[in-house]
Tab-separated table of C-alpha atoms in Angstrom:
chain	number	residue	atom	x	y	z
A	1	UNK	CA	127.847	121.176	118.325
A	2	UNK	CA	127.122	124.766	119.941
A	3	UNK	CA	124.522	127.044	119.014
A	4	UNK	CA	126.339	129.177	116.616
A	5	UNK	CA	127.646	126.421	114.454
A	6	UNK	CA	124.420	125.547	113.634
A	7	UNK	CA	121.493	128.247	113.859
A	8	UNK	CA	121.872	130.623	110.383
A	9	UNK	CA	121.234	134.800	111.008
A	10	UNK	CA	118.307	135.943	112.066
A	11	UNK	CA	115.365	136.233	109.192
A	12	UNK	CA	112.220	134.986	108.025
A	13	UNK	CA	112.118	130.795	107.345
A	14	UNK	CA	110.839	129.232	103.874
A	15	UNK	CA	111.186	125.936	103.063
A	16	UNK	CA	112.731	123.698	99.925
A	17	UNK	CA	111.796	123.851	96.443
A	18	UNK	CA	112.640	120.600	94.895
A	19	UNK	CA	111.852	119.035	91.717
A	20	UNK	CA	112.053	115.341	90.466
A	21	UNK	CA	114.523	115.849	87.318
A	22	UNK	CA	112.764	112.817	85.827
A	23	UNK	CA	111.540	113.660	82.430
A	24	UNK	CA	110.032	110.433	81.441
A	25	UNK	CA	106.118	109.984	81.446
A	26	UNK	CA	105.905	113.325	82.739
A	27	UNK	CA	102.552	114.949	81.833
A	28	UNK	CA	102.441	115.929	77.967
A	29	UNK	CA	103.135	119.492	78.363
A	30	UNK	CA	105.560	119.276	81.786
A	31	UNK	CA	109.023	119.703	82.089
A	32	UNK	CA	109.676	116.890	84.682
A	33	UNK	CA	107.485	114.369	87.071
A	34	UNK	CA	107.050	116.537	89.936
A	35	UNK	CA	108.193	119.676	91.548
A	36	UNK	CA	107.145	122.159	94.055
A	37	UNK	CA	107.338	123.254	97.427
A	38	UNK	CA	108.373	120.246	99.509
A	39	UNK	CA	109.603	121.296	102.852
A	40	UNK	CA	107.490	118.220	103.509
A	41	UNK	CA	107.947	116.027	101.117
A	42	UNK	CA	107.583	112.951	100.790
A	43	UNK	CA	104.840	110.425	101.833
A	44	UNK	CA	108.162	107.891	103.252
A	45	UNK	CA	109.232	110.888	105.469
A	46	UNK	CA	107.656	110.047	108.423
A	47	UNK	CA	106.989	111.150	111.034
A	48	UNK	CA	107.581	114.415	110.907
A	49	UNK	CA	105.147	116.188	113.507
A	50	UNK	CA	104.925	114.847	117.184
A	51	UNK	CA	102.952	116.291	119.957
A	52	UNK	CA	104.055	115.647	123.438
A	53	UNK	CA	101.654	115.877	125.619
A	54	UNK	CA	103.732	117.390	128.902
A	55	UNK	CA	104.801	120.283	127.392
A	56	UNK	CA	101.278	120.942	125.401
A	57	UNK	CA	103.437	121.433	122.384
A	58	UNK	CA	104.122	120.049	118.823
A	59	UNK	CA	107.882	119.355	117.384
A	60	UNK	CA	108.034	119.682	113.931
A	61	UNK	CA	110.525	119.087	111.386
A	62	UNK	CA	111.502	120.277	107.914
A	63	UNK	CA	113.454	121.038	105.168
A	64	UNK	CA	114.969	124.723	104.887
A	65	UNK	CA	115.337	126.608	101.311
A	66	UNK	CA	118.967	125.483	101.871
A	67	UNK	CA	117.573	121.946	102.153
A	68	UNK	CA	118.686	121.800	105.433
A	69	UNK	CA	117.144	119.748	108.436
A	70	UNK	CA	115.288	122.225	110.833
A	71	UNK	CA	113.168	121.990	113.717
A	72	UNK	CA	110.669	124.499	115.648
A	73	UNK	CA	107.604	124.282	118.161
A	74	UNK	CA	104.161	125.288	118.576
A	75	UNK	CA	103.111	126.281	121.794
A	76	UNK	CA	99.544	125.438	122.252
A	77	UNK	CA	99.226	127.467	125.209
A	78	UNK	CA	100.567	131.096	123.586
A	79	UNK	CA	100.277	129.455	119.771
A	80	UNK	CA	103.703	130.778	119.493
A	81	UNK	CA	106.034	129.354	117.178
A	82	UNK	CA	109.519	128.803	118.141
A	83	UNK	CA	112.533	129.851	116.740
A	84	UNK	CA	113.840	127.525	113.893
A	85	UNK	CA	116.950	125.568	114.488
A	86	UNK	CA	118.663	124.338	111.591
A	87	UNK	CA	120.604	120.731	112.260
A	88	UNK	CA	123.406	120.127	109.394
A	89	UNK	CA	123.111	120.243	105.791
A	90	UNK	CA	122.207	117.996	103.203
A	91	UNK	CA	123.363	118.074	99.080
A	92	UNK	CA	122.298	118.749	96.047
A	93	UNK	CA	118.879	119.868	96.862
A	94	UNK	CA	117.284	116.801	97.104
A	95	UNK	CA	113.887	116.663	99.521
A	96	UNK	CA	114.183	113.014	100.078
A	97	UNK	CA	117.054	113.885	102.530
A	98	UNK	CA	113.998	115.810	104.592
A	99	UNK	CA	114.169	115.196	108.509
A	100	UNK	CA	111.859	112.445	110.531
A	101	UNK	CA	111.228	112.886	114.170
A	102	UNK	CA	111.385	110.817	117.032
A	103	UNK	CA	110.666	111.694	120.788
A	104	UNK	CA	111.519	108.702	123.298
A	105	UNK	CA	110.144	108.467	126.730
A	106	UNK	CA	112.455	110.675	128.292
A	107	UNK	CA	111.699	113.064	125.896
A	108	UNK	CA	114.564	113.395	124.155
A	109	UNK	CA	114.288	114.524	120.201
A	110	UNK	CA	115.737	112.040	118.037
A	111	UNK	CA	116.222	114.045	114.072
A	112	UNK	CA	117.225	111.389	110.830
A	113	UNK	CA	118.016	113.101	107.902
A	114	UNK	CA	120.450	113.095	104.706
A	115	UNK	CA	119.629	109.771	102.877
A	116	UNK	CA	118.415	108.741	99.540
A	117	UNK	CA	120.368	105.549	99.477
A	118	UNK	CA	122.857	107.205	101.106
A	119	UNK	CA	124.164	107.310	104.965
A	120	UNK	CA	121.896	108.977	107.169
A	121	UNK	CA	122.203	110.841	109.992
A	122	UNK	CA	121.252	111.261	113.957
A	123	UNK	CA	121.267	114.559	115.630
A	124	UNK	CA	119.873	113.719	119.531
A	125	UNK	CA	118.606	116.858	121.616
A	126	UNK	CA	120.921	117.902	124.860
A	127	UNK	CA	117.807	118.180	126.891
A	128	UNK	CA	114.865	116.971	126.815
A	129	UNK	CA	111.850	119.066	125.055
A	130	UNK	CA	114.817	121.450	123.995
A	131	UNK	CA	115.347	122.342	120.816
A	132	UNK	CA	118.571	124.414	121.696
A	133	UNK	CA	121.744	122.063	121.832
A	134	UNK	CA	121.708	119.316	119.804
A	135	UNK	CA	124.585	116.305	119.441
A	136	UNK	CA	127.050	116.489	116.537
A	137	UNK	CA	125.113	114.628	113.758
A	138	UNK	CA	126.464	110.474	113.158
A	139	UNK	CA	125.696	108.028	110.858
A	140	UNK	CA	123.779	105.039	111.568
A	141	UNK	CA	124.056	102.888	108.700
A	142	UNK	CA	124.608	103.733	104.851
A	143	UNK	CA	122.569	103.063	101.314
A	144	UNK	CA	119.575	104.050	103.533
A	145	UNK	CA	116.461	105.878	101.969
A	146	UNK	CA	113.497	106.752	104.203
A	147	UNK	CA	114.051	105.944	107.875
A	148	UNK	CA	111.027	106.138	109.897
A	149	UNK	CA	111.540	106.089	113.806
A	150	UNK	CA	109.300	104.953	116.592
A	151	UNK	CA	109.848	103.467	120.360
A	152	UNK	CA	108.272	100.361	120.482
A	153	UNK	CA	109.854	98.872	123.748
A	154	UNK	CA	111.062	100.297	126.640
A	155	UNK	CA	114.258	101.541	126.265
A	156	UNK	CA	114.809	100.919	122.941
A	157	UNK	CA	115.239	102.833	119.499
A	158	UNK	CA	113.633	101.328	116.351
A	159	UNK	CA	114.471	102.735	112.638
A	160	UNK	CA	112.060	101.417	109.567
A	161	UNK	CA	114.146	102.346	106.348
A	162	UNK	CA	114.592	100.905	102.785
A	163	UNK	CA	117.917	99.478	102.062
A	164	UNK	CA	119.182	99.251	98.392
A	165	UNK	CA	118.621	101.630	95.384
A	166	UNK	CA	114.891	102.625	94.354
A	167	UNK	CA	114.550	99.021	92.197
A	168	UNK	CA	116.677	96.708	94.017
A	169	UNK	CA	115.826	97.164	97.630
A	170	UNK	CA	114.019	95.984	100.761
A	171	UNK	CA	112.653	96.888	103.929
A	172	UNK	CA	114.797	96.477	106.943
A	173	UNK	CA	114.680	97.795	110.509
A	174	UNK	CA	117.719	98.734	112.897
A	175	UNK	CA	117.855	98.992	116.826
A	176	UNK	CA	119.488	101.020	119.059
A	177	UNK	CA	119.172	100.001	122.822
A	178	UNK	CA	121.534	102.911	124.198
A	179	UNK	CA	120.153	106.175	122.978
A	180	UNK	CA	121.288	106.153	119.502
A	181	UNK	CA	124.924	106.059	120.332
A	182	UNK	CA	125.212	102.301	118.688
A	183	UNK	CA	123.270	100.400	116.690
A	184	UNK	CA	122.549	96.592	115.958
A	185	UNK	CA	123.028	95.162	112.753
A	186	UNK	CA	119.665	95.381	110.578
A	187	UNK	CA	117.254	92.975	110.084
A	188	UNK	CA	115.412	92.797	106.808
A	189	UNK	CA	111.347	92.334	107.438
A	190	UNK	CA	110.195	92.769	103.497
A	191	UNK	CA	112.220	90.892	100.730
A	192	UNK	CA	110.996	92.019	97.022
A	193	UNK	CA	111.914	89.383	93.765
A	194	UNK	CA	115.341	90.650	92.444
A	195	UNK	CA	115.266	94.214	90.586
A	196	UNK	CA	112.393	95.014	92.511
A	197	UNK	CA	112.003	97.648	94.865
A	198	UNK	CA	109.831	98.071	97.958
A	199	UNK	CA	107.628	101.627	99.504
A	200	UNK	CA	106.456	101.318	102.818
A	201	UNK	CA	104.764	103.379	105.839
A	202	UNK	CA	104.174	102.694	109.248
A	203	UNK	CA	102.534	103.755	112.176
A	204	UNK	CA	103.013	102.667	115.788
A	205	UNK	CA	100.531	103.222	119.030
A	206	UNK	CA	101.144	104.944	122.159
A	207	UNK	CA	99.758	102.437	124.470
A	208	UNK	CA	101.880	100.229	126.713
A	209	UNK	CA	105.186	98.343	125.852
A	210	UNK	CA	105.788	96.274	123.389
A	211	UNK	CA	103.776	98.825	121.110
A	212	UNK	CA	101.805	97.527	117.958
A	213	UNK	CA	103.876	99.017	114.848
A	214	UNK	CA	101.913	98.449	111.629
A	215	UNK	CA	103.042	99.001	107.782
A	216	UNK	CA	101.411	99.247	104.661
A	217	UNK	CA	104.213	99.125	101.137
A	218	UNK	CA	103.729	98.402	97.600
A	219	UNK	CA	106.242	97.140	94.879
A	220	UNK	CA	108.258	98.973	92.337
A	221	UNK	CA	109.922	97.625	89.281
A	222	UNK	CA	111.393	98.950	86.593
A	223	UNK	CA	110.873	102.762	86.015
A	224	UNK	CA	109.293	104.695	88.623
A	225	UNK	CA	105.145	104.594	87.223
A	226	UNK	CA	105.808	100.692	87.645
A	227	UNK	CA	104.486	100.602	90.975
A	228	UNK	CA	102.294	97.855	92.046
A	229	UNK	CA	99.905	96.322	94.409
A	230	UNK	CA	99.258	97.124	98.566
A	231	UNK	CA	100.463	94.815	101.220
A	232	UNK	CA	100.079	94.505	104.622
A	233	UNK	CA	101.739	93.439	107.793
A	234	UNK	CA	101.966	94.183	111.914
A	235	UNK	CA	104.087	93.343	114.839
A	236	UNK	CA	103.234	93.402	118.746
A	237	UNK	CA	106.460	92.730	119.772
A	238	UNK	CA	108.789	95.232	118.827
A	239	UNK	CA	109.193	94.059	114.865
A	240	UNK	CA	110.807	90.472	116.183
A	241	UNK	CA	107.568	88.650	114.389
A	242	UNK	CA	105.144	89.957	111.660
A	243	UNK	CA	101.597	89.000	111.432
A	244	UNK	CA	98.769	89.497	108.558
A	245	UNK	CA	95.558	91.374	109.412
A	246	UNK	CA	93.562	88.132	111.168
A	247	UNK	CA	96.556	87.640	113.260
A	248	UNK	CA	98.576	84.444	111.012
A	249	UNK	CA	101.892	84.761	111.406
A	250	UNK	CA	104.363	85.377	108.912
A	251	UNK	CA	107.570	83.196	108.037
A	252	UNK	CA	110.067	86.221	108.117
A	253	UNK	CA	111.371	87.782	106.110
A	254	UNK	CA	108.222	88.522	103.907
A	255	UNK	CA	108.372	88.098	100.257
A	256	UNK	CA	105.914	88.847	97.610
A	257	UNK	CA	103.962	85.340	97.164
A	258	UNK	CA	103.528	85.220	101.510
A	259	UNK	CA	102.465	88.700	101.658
A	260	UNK	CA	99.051	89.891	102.757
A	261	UNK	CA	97.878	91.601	99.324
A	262	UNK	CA	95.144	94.411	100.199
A	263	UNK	CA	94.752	95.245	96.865
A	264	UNK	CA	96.120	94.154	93.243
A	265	UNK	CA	96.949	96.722	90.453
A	266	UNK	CA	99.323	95.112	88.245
A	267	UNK	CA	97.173	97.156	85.146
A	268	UNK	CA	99.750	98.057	82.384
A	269	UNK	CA	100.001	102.061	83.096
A	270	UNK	CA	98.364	102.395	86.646
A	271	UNK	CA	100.032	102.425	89.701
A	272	UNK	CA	99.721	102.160	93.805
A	273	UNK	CA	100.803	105.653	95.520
A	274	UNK	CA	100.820	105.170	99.337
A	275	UNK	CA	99.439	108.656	101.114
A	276	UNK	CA	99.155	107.260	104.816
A	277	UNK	CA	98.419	104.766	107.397
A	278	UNK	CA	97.159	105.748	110.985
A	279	UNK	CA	94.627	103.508	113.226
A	280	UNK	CA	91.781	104.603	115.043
A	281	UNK	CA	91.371	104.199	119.392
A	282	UNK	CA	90.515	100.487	118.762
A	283	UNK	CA	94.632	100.097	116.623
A	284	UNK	CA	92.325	99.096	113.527
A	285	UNK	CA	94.342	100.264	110.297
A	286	UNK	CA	93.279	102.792	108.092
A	287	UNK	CA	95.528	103.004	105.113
A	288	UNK	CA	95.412	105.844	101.943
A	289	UNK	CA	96.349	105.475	98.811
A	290	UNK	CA	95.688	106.718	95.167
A	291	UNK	CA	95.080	104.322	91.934
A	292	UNK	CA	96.543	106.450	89.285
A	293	UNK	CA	97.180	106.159	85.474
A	294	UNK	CA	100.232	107.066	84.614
A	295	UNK	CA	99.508	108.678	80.951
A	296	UNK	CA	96.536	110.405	82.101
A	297	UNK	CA	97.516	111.669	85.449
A	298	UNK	CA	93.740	110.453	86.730
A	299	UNK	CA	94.003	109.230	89.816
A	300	UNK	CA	91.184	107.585	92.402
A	301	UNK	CA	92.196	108.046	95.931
A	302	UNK	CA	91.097	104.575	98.050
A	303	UNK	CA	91.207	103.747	101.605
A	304	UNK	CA	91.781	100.318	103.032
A	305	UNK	CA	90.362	99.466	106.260
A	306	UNK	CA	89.641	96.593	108.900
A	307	UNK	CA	87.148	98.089	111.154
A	308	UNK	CA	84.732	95.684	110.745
A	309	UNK	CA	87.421	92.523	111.184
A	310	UNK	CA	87.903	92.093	106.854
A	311	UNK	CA	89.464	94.562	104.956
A	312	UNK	CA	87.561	96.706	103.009
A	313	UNK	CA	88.416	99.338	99.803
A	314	UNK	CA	86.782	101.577	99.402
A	315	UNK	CA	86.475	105.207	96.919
A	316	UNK	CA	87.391	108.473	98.281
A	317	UNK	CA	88.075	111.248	95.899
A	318	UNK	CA	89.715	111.798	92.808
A	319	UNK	CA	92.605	114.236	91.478
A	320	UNK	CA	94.915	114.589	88.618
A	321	UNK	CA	98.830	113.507	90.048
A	322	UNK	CA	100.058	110.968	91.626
A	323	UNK	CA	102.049	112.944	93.690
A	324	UNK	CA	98.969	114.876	95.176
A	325	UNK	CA	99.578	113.941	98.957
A	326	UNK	CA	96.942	113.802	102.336
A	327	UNK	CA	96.413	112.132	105.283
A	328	UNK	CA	93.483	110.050	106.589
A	329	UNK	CA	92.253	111.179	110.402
A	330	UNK	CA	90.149	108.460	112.206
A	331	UNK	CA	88.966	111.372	114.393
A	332	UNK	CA	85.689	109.597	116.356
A	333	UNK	CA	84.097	105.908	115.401
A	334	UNK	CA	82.030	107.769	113.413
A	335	UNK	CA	83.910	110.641	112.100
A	336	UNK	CA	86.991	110.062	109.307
A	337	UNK	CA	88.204	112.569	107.554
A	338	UNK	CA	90.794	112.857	104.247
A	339	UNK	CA	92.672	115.960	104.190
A	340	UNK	CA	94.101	116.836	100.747
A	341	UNK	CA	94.705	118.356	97.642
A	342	UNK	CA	92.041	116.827	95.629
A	343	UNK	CA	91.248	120.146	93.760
A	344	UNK	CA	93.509	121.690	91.164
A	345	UNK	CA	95.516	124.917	91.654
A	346	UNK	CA	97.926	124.371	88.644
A	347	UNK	CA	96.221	121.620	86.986
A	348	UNK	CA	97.736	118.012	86.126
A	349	UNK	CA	100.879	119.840	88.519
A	350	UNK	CA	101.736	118.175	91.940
A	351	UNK	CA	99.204	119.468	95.015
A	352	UNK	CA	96.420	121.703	94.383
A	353	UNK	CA	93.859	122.969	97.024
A	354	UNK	CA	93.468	120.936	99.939
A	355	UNK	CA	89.706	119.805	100.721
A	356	UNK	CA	87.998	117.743	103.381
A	357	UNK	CA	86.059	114.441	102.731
A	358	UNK	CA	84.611	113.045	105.845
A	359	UNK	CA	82.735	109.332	105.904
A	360	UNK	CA	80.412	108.638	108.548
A	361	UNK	CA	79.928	105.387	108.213
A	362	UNK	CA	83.025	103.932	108.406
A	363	UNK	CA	84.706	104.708	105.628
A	364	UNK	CA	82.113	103.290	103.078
A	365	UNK	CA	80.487	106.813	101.714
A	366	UNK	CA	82.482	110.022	101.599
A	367	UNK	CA	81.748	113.649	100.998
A	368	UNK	CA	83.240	116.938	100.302
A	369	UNK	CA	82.621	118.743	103.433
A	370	UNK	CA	84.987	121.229	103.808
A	371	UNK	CA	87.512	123.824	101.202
A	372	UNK	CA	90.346	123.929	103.445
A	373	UNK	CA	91.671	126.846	100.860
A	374	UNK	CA	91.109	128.157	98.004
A	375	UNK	CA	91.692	130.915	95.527
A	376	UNK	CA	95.613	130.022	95.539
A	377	UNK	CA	97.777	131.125	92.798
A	378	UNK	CA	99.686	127.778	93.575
A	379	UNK	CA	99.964	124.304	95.386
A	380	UNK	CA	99.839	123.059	98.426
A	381	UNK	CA	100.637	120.070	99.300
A	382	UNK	CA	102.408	117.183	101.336
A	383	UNK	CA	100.322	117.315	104.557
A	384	UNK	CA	101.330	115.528	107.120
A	385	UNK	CA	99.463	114.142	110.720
A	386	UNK	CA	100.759	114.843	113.885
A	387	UNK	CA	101.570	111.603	115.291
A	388	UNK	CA	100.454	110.981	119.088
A	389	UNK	CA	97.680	112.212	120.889
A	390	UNK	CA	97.368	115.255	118.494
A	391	UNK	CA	94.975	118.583	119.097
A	392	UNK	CA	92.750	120.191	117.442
A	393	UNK	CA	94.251	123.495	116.661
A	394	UNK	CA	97.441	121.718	114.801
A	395	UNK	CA	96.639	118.305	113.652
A	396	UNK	CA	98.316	118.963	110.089
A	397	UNK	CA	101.058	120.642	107.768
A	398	UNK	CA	102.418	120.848	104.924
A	399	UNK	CA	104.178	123.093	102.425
A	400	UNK	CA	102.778	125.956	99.397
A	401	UNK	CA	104.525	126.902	96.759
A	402	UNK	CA	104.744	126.825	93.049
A	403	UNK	CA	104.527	123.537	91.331
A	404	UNK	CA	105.647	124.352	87.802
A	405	UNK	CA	109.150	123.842	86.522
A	406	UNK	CA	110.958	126.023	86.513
A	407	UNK	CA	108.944	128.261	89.227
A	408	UNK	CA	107.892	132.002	88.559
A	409	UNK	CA	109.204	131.988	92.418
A	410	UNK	CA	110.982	129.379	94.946
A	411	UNK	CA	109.373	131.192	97.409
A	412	UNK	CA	107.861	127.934	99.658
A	413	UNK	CA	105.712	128.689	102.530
A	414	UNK	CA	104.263	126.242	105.651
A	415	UNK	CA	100.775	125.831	106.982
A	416	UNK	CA	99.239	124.688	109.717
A	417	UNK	CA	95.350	123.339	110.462
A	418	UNK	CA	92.810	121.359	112.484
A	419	UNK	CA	89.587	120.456	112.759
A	420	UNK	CA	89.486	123.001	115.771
A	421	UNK	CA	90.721	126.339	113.742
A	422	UNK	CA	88.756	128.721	111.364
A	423	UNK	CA	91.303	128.067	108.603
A	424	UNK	CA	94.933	127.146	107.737
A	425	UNK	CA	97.267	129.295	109.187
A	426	UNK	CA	100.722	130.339	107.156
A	427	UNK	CA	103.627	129.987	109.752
A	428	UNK	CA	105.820	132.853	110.174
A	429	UNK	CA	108.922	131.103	110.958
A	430	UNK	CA	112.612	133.066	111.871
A	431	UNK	CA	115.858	131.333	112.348
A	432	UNK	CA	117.206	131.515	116.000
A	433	UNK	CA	119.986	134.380	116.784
């Protein structure tokens, strides 16, 4: 597909407003579940930042106000941004159909969009680091929600997705060995009871082949607050064979009763959110989630870690929705960090203001260190890490606009931030001529 086909006319870039247009359980006083701006939405759409260290630049991905699939750069060197490309299109509005990024080891940019149990999509890059000329988009496989990509052998293509509708699903994986022209049939890894469904994240290393891919998912039944318990598994060899956290081995596929429970929650009205997994130098876990009650909105945001060789829970920070979304940065042995929206903007809405909590000690004590904004007349919200050897200057984004529904605007802006920068910076994006 040339240039022109896809790139729109030249202008300035926002992203996708989206809403949930699920009613039930909503807040007493709110029009639906969730809505906002969510350009990066959702916790499952992953990754969708990669930094490559050659070019001393970061790909990122997105969703358009056209909910399309679009991709820019930022230059570390000039900290220019570059021109947005849009890929295809996706339907009906719907931010679960946002784009995950993949680069391989040739450096070729892999882009997955357009599923919420639907088919999704490949778009490959012509050239490598080049966000110019792009493949006509294919489908991989159908009824697909979520697909998260890494490289875990050399060579070799690996897709994490859920299979099956939101309560009647599992986790499978699908390979391909030639560059994403064809694909192997799927293998399932996690196998909920019957009407069940199943969340998961992962995270893979950037070590030497085979690389260690782990994933952290909880359990959904029924409507969509009926979400229950964390779980835990890893594999060294490519997602072949799946291990707990002290290294037993797992009779695949996993199912409920065999699975590594990190933490139960089956509480009538609370629920598990995942936020994030990443691992420190060491490839110990670090996993982020919130505890929420579903009437109140209250909700306790955890971490589960292994540094010390048992898992550990531990309390982070509190906010009020379960759809308030961060990240957890193992930055130094000594220095973690939760980056989030722990504060109200638009209270008992989706996002808020995002703060810093950093733990010294492992993970054990946390405090509010840092108001990352502040003052804003509406949400941010859905950050999301940088995978690979990130830097300091863009470690994060995410997406800012107005969480009630409907919106006084749709306007939906992106930020960046790191540990390294004076504050977030607001992206001024434009659309490739």
């Amino acid at each position: 597909m040339n240039d022109s086909e896809r790139n729109k006319p030249q202008g300035p870039v926002q992203g996708v407003w989206h809403a949930s247009n699920v009613a039930r359980r909503a807040y007493p006083g709110n029009n639906v579940v969730y809505s906002g701006g969510h350009a990066t939405y959702c916790v499952w759409t992953r990754p969708m930042a990669v930094y490559a260290p050659s070019q001393e630049k970061t790909f990122f991905v997105f969703g358009d106000a056209d909910n399309s699939p679009a991709i820019s750069s930022y230059d570390h060197r000039s900290g220019a941004l570059a021109p947005v490309v849009v890929l295809g299109s996706n339907d009906n509005m719907d931010a679960h159909k946002n784009p995950h990024l993949l680069i391989d080891e040739g450096g070729y940019l892999y882009v997955f969009f357009g599923c919420h149990n639907t088919p999704v999509y490949l778009t490959k890059s012509l050239r490598p680091y080049d966000i110019s000329g792009w493949t006509t988009p294919a489908v991989v496989t159908d009824k697909v929600s979520y697909p998260q990509p890494w490289q875990l052998r050399e060579g070799e293509v690996t897709v994490f997705y859920r299979r099956g509708t939101t309560h009647n699903a599992v986790e499978s994986l699908i390979r391909s060995h030639d560059g994403g022209r064809t694909w192997d049939e799927p293998v399932d890894i996690v196998t909920p009871p019957p009407q069940n469904g199943v969340y998961a994240v992962t995270i893979a290393d950037t070590g030497p082949y085979p690389r260690r891919l782990q994933m952290a998912w909880s359990l959904t039944r029924g409507d969509w607050w009926e979400r229950y318990h964390l779980f835990y598994a890893y594999s060294d060899d490519g997602g072949d064979t799946w291990r707990r956290g002290d290294g037993t081995p797992y009779e695949g596929p996993i199912t409920e009763p065999t699975s590594e429970m990190l933490y139960e929650s089956e509480v009538p009205d609370r629920g598990v959110w995942l936020q994030d997994i990443q691992m420190d130098a060491l490839g110990n876990p670090y996993i982020l989630f919130i505890d929420g009650n579903t009437l109140t909105y209250e909700c306790h945001w955890k971490l589960a870690e292994r540094s010390t060789g048992e898992w550990r829970i531990h309390e982070v920070a509190t906010s009020d929705h379960m759809y308030d979304v961060g990240v957890v940065l193992p930055l130094a042995p000594e220095d973690l960090r939760v980056w989030g929206p722990t504060s109200p903007s638009q209270p008992h809405e989706d996002g808020g203001e995002i703060e810093e909590w950093q733990s010294r000690d492992g993970g054990v004590t946390w405090r509010n260190t840092k108001h990352i904004t502040s003052g804003s007349q509406y949400s941010h919200n859905h950050v999301k890490a940088v995978f690979g050897p990130a830097r300091g200057d863009f470690r994060v984004f995410w997406t800012y606009g107005d969480s009630k529904s409907p919106p006084a605007t749709r306007d939906v802006a992106l930020y960046y931030y790191g540990e390294e920068s004076d504050k977030p910076v607001r992206m001024v994006l434009r659309y490739a001529e």
